[in-house]
CSV table of C-alpha atoms in Angstrom, one decimal:
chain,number,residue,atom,x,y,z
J,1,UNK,CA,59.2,-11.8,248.8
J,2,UNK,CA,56.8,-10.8,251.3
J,3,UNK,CA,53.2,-11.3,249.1
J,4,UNK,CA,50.6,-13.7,248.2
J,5,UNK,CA,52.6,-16.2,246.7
J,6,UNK,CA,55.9,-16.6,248.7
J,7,UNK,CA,54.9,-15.2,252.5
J,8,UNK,CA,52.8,-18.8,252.7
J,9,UNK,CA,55.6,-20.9,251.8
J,10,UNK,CA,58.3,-19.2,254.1
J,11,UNK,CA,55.9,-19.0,257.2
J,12,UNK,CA,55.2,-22.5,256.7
J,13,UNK,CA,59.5,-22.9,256.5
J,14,UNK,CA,59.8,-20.8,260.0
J,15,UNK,CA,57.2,-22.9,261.4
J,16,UNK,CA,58.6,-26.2,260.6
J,17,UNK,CA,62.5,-25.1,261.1
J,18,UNK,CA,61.1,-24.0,264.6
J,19,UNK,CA,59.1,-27.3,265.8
J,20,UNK,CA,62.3,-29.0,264.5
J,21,UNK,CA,64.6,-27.2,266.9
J,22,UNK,CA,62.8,-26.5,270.0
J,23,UNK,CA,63.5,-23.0,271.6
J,24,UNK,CA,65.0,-21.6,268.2
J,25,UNK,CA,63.1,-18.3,267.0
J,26,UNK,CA,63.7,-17.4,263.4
J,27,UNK,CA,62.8,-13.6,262.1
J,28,UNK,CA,62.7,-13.1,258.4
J,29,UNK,CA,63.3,-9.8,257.2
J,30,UNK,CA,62.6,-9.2,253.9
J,31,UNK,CA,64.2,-6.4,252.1
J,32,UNK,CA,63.4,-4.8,248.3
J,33,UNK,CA,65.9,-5.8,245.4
J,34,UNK,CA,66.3,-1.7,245.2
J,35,UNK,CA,70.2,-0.7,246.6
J,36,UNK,CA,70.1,-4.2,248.0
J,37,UNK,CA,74.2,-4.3,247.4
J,38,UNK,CA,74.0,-1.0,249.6
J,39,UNK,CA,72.5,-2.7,252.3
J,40,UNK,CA,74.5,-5.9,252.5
J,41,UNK,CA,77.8,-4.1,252.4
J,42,UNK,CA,76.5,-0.9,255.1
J,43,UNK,CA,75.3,-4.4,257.4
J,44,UNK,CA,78.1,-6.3,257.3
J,45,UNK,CA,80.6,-3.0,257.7
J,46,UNK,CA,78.4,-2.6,260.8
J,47,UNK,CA,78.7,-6.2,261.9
J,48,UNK,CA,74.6,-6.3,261.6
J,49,UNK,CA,74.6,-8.9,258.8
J,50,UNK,CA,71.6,-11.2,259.3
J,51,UNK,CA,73.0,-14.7,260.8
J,52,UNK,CA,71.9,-16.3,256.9
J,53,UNK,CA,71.4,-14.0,254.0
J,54,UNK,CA,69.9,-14.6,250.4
J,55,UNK,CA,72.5,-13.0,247.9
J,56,UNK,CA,73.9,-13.9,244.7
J,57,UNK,CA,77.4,-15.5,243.6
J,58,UNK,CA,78.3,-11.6,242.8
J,59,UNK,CA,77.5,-10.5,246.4
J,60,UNK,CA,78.3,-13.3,248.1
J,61,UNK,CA,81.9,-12.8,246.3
J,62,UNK,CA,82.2,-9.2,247.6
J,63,UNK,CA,80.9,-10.1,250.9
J,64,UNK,CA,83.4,-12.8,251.2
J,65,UNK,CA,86.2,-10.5,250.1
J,66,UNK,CA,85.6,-8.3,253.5
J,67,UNK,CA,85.7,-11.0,255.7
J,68,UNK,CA,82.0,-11.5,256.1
J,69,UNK,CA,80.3,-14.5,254.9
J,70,UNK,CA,81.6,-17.7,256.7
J,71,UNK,CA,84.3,-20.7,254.6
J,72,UNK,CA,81.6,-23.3,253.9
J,73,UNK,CA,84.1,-25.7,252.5
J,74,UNK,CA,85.7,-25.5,256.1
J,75,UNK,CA,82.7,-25.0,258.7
J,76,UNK,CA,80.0,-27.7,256.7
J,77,UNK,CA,81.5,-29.0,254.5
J,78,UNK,CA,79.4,-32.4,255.3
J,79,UNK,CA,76.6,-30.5,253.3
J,80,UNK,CA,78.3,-30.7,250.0
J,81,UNK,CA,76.9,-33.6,249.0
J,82,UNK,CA,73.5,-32.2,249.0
J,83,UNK,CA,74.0,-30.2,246.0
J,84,UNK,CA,75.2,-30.5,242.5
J,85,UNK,CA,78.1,-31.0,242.4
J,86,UNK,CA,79.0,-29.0,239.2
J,87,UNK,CA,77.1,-25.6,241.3
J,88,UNK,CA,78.9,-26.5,244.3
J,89,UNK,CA,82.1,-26.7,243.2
J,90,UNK,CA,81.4,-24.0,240.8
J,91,UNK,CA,80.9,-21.4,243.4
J,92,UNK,CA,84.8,-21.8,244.9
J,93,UNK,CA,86.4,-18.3,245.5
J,94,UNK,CA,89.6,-17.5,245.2
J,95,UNK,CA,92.5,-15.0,245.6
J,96,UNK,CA,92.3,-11.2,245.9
J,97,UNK,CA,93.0,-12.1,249.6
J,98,UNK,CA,89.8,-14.1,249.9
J,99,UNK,CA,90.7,-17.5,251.7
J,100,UNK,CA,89.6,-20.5,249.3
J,101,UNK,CA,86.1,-22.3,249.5
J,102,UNK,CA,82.5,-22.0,248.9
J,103,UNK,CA,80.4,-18.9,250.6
J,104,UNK,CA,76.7,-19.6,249.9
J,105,UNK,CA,74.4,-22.6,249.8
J,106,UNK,CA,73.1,-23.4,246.5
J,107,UNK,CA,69.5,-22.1,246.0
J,108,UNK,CA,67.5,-21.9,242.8
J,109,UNK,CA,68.9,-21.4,239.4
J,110,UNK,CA,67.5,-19.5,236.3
J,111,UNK,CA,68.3,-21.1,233.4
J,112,UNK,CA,68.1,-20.2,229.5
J,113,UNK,CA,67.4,-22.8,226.8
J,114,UNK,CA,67.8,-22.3,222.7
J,115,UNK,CA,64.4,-21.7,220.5
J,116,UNK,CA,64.5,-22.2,216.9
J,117,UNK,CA,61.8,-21.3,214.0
J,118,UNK,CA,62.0,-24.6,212.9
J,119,UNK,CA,60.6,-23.4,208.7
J,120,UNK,CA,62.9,-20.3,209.0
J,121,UNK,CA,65.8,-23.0,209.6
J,122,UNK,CA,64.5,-25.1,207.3
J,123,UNK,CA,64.5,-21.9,204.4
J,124,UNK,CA,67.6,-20.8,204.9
J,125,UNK,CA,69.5,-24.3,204.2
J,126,UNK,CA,69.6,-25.9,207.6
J,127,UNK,CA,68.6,-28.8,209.2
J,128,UNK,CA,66.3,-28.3,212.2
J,129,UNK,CA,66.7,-31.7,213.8
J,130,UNK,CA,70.6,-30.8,213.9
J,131,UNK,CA,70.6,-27.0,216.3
J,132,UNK,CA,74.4,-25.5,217.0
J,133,UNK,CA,75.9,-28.2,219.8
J,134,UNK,CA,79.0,-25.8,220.0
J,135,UNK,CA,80.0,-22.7,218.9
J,136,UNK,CA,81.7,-23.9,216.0
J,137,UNK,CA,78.3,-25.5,214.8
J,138,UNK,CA,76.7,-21.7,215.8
J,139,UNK,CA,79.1,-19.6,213.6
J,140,UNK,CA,78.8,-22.0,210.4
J,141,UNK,CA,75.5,-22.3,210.8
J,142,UNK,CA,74.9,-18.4,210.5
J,143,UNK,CA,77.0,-18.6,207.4
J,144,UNK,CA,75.2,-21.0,205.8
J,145,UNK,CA,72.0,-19.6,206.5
J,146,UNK,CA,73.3,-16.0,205.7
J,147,UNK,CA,74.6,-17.4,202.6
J,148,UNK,CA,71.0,-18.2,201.3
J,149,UNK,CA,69.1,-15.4,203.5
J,150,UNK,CA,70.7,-12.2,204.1
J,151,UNK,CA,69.0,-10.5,201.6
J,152,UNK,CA,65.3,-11.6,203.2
J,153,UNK,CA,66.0,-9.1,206.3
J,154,UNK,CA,66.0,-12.1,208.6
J,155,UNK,CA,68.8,-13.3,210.9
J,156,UNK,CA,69.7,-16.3,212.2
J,157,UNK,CA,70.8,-14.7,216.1
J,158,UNK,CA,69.2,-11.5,217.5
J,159,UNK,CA,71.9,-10.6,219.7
J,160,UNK,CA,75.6,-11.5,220.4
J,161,UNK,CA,76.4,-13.6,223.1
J,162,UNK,CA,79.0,-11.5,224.7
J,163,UNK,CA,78.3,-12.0,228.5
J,164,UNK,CA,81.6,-13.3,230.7
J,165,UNK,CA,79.7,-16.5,230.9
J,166,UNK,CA,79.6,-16.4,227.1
J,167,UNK,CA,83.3,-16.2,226.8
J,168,UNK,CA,84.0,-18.7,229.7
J,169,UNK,CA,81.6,-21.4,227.7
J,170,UNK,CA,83.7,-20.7,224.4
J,171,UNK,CA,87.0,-21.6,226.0
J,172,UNK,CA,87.9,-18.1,227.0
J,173,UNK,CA,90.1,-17.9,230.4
J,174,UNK,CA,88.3,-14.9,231.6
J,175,UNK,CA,91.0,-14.7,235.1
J,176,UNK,CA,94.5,-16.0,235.4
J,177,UNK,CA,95.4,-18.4,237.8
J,178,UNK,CA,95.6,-16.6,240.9
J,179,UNK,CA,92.4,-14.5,239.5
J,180,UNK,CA,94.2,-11.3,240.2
J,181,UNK,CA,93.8,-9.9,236.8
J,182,UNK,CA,91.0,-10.2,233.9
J,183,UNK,CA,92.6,-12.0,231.0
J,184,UNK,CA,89.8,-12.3,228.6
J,185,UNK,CA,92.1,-9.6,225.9
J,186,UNK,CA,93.8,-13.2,225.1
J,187,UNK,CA,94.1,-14.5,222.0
J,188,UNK,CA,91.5,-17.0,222.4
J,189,UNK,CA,88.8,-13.6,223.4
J,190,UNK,CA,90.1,-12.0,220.2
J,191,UNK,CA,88.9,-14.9,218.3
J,192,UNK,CA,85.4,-16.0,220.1
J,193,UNK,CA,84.5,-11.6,219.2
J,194,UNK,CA,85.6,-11.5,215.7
J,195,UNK,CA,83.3,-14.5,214.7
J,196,UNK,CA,80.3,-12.0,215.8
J,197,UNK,CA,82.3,-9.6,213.6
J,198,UNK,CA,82.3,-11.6,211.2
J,199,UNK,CA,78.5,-12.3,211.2
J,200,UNK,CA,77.8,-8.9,211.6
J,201,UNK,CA,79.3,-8.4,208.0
J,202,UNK,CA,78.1,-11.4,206.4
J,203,UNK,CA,74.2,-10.2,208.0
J,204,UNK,CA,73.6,-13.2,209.7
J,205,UNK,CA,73.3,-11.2,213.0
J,206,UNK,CA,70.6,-8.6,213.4
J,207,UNK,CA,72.1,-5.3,213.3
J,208,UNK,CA,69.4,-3.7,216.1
J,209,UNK,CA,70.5,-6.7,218.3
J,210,UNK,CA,73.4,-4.3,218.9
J,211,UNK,CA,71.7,-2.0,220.3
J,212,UNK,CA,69.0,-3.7,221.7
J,213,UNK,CA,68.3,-6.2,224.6
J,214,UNK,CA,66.5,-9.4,225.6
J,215,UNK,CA,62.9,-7.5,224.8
J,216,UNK,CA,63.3,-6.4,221.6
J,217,UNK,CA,65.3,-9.8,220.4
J,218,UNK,CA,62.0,-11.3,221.5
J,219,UNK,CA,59.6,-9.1,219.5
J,220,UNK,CA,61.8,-10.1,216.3
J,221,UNK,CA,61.4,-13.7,217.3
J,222,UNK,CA,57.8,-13.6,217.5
J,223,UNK,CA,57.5,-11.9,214.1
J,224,UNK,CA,59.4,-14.6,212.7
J,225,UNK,CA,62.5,-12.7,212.0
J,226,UNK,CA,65.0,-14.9,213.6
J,227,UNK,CA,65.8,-18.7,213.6
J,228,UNK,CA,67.6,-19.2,216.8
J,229,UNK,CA,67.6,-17.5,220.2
J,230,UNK,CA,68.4,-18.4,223.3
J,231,UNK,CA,65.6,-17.4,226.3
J,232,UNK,CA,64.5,-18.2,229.9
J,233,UNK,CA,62.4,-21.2,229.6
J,234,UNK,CA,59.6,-19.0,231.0
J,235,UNK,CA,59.4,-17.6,227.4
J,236,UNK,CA,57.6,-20.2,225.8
J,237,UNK,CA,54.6,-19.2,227.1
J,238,UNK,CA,55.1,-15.8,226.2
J,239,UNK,CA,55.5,-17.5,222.0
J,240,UNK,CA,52.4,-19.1,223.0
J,241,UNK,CA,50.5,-15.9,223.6
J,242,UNK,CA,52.2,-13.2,221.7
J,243,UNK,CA,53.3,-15.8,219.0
J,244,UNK,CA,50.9,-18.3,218.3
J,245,UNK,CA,52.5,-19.2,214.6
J,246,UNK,CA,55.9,-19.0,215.3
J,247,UNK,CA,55.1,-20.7,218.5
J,248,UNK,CA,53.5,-23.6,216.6
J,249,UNK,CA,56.7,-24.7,214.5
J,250,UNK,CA,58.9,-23.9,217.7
J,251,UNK,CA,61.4,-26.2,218.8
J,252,UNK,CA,64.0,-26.2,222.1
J,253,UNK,CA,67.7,-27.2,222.3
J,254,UNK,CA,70.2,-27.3,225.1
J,255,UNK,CA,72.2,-23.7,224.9
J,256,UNK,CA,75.5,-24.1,222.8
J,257,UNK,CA,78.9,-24.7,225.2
J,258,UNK,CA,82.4,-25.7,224.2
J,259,UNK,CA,82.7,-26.4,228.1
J,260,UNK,CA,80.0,-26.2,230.0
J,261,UNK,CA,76.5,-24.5,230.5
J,262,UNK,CA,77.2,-21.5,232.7
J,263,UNK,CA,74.5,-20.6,235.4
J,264,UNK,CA,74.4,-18.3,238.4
J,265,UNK,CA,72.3,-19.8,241.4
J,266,UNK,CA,71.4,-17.5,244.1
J,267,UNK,CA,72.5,-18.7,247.5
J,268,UNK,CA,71.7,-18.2,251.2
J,269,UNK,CA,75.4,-17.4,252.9
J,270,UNK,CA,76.0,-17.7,256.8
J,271,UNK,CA,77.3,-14.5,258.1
J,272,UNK,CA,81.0,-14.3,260.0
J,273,UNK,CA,79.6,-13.2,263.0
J,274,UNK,CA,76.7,-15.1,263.7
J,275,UNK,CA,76.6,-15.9,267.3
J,276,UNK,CA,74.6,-19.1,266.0
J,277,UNK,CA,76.9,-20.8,263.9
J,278,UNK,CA,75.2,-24.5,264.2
J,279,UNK,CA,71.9,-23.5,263.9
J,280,UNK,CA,72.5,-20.7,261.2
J,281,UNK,CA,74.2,-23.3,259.0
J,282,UNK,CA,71.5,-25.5,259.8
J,283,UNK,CA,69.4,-22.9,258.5
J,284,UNK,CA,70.6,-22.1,255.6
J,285,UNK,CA,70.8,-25.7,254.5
J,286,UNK,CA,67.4,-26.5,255.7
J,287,UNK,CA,65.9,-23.4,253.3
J,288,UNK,CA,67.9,-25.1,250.4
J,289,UNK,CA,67.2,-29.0,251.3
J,290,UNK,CA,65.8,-30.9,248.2
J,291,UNK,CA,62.1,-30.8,249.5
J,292,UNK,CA,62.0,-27.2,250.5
J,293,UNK,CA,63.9,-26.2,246.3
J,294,UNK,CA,61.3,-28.5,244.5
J,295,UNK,CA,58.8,-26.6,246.5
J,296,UNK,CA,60.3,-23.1,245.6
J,297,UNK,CA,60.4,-24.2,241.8
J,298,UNK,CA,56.6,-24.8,241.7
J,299,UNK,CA,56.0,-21.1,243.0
J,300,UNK,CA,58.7,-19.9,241.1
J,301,UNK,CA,59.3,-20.9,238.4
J,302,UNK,CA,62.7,-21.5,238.4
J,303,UNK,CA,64.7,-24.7,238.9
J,304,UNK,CA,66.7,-26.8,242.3
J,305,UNK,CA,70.2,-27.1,242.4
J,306,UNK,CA,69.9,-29.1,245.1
J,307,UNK,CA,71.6,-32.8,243.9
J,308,UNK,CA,68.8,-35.1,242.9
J,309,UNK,CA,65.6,-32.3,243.0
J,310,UNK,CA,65.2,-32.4,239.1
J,311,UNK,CA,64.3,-36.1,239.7
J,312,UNK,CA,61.3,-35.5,241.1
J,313,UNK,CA,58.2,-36.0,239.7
J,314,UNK,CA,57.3,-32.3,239.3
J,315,UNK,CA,59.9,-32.2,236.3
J,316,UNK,CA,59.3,-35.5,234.6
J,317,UNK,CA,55.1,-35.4,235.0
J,318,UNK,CA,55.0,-32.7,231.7
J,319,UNK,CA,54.7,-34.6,228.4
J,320,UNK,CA,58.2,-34.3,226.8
J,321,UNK,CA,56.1,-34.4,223.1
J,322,UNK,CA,55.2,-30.9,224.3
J,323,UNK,CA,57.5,-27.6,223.7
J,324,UNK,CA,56.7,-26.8,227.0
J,325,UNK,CA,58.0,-30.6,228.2
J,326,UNK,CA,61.0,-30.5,225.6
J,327,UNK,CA,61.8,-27.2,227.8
J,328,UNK,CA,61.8,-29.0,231.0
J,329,UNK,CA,64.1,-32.2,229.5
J,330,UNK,CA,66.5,-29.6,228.1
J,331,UNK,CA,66.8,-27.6,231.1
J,332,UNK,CA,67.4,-30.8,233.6
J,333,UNK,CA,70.2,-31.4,230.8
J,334,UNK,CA,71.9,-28.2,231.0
J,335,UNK,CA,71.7,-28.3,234.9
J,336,UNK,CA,73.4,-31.5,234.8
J,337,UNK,CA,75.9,-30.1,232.8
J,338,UNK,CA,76.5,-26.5,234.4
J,339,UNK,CA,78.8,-24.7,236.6
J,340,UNK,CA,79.2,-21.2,237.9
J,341,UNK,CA,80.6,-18.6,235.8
J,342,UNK,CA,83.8,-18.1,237.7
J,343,UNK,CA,84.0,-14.3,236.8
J,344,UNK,CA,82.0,-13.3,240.0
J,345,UNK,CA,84.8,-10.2,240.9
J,346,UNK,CA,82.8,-7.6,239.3
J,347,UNK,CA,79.1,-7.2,239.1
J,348,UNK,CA,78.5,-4.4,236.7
J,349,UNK,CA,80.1,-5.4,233.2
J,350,UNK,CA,78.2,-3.5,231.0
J,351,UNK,CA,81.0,-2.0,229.2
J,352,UNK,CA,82.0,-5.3,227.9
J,353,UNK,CA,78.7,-4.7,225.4
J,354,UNK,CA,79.3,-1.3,225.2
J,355,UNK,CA,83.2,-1.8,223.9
J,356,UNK,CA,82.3,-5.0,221.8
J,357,UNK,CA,79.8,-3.4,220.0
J,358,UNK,CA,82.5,-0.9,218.8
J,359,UNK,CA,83.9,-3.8,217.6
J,360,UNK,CA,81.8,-5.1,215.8
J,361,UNK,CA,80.6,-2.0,214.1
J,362,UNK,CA,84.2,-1.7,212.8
J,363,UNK,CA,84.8,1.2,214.7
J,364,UNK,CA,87.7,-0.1,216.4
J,365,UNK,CA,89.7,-3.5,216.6
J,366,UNK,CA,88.7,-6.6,218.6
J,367,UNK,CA,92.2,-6.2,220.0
J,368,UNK,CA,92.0,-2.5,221.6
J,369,UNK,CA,87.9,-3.3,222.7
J,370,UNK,CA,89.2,-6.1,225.0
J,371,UNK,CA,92.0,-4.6,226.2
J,372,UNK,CA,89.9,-1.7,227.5
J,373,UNK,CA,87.5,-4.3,229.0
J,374,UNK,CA,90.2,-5.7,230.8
J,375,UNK,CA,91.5,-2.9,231.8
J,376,UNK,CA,88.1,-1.6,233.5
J,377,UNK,CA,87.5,-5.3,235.0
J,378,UNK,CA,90.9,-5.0,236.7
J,379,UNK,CA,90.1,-1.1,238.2
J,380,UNK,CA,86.5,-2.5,239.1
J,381,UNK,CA,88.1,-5.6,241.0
J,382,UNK,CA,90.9,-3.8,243.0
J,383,UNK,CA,88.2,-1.5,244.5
């Protein structure tokens, strides 16, 4: 983060953290995103983890795991109220040896939002004004609208939504109890695949979302091939520019949830070690205090989780008429109503795609794809 636009703000942070606490020094080290896990876990094996780190809910949870990050919920736990509460208590570890509480602060979260082709919509027999709410409106809507489209080559979703988060949000248990072992093979998994199966056949789902990613689901948006995808709210600007048709009959909607919206804040965790534990909690909440995360937002383009920051005039001052102030109502609404995807264990779950794909190609059942999943979850976690 060391450039034009973020070496300003966190000078400026030193600076003021120092003249606040006389005789304190901070050094900021900045380090490249490249074998960044590498680092963290060769520092802290080393007992040379920086007294506060920046790392995600992943790598705080691995960190935590070999005794390195300090119990927030024991050692400041008076700073809980300065978050939301659904990202606080969201970001709880436990079991797999890990003593229970919160590891990180809560720093800024990305957040996606739902786009629809409002005339595509509107074509294929469905209501704009009424988007999927839930998953059970997201599934009969692609029937309908594959019903009076699927033979126009367009698609009412681009890609499945087969992420953990995506499975936790349907009102899949992704971890029993204890979270010693990945349970997502349930009956309840079975079920939330099988509908993309099922769309798959009826062609309501695109079938080079399959293969493809977030880029390519895009470029089929902006060529007006698809009625409803969810994005980064950063995207509208991109319809804006690479899209100006589509862009003008665009409309936003909060992401579908049975439960609630998942979203995975990065934090800024307090090592074990530090031989400043007062001032490195300090620290670390200081860097995430409600002033300092509006101010991040504005460079950053991402949004606070600290409790009361989306209040501030900064995301109220866009006209909500807009699509670009619809965006910023609709994400303050999912952030009110988010938590942490609790499957943090395992970073890399790429073969969750991979096997569900399979799946719904018809090249094996829904059944034997999650079990394998589950299976390489739980070899993933014990290691």
């Amino acid at each position: 983060m060391k450039n034009d636009t973020y070496t300003p703000y966190f000078t400026k942070l030193v600076e003021e953290f120092e003249k606040e606490n006389p005789g304190v020094k901070v050094k900021w080290v900045d380090q490249p995103a490249e074998n960044y896990d590498q680092k963290l876990s060769i520092d802290a094996s080393a007992g040379q983890l920086p007294d506060v780190v920046n790392v995600s809910e992943t790598q705080a949870y691995s960190l935590a795991k070999g005794g390195a990050l300090m119990n927030l919920s024991k050692e400041a736990s008076e700073y809980e109220k300065d978050y939301l509460p659904g990202i606080w208590e969201g970001g709880r570890f436990k079991g797999n040896g890990i003593e229970e509480g919160v590891y990180g602060f809560p720093w800024y979260l990305n957040i996606d939002v739902a786009y629809i082709n409002k005339p595509l919509f509107e074509q294929c027999g469905l209501d704009a004004a009424n988007p999927p709410k839930n998953y059970d409106d997201l599934f009969s809507q692609a029937s309908t609208f594959a019903k009076n489209c699927a033979e126009k080559s367009q698609y009412y979703l681009a890609i499945p939504r087969i992420l953990t988060e995506n499975f936790e949000e349907y009102g899949v248990h992704m971890l029993n109890d204890d979270h010693s072992k990945f349970v997502l093979n349930s009956e309840k998994g079975v079920e939330y695949v099988q509908h993309y199966v099922d769309m798959f056949k009826e062609k309501s789902l695109s079938p080079d979302g399959l293969v493809g990613n977030i880029t390519t689901a895009e470029k089929q948006f902006f060529q007006g091939n698809i009625a409803y995808m969810p994005d980064s709210t950063s995207s509208v600007m991109a319809f804006k520019t690479n899209a100006p048709d589509v862009y003008k009959n665009l409309d936003v909607a909060p992401l579908i949830t049975n439960t609630k919206n998942s979203i995975n804040p990065f934090t800024f965790a307090v090592s074990k070690q530090t031989k400043n534990k007062k001032m490195a909690i300090k620290l670390a909440n200081f860097l995430t205090n409600k002033k300092n995360q509006v101010e991040f937002s504005k460079l950053s383009n991402t949004y606070p989780s600290a409790a009361g920051a989306m209040d501030d005039p900064f995301f109220s001052s866009i006209d909500a008429n807009t699509i670009e102030g619809k965006v910023m109502k609709v994400a303050k609404q999912e952030i009110e109503n988010s938590t942490i995807n609790s499957a943090q264990e395992v970073s890399d779950t790429n073969n969750i795609g991979a096997e569900i794909t399979q799946a719904i190609l018809g090249e094996k059942s829904v059944k034997d794809a999650l079990d394998t999943v589950a299976k390489s979850l739980d070899e993933k976690m014990a290691n």
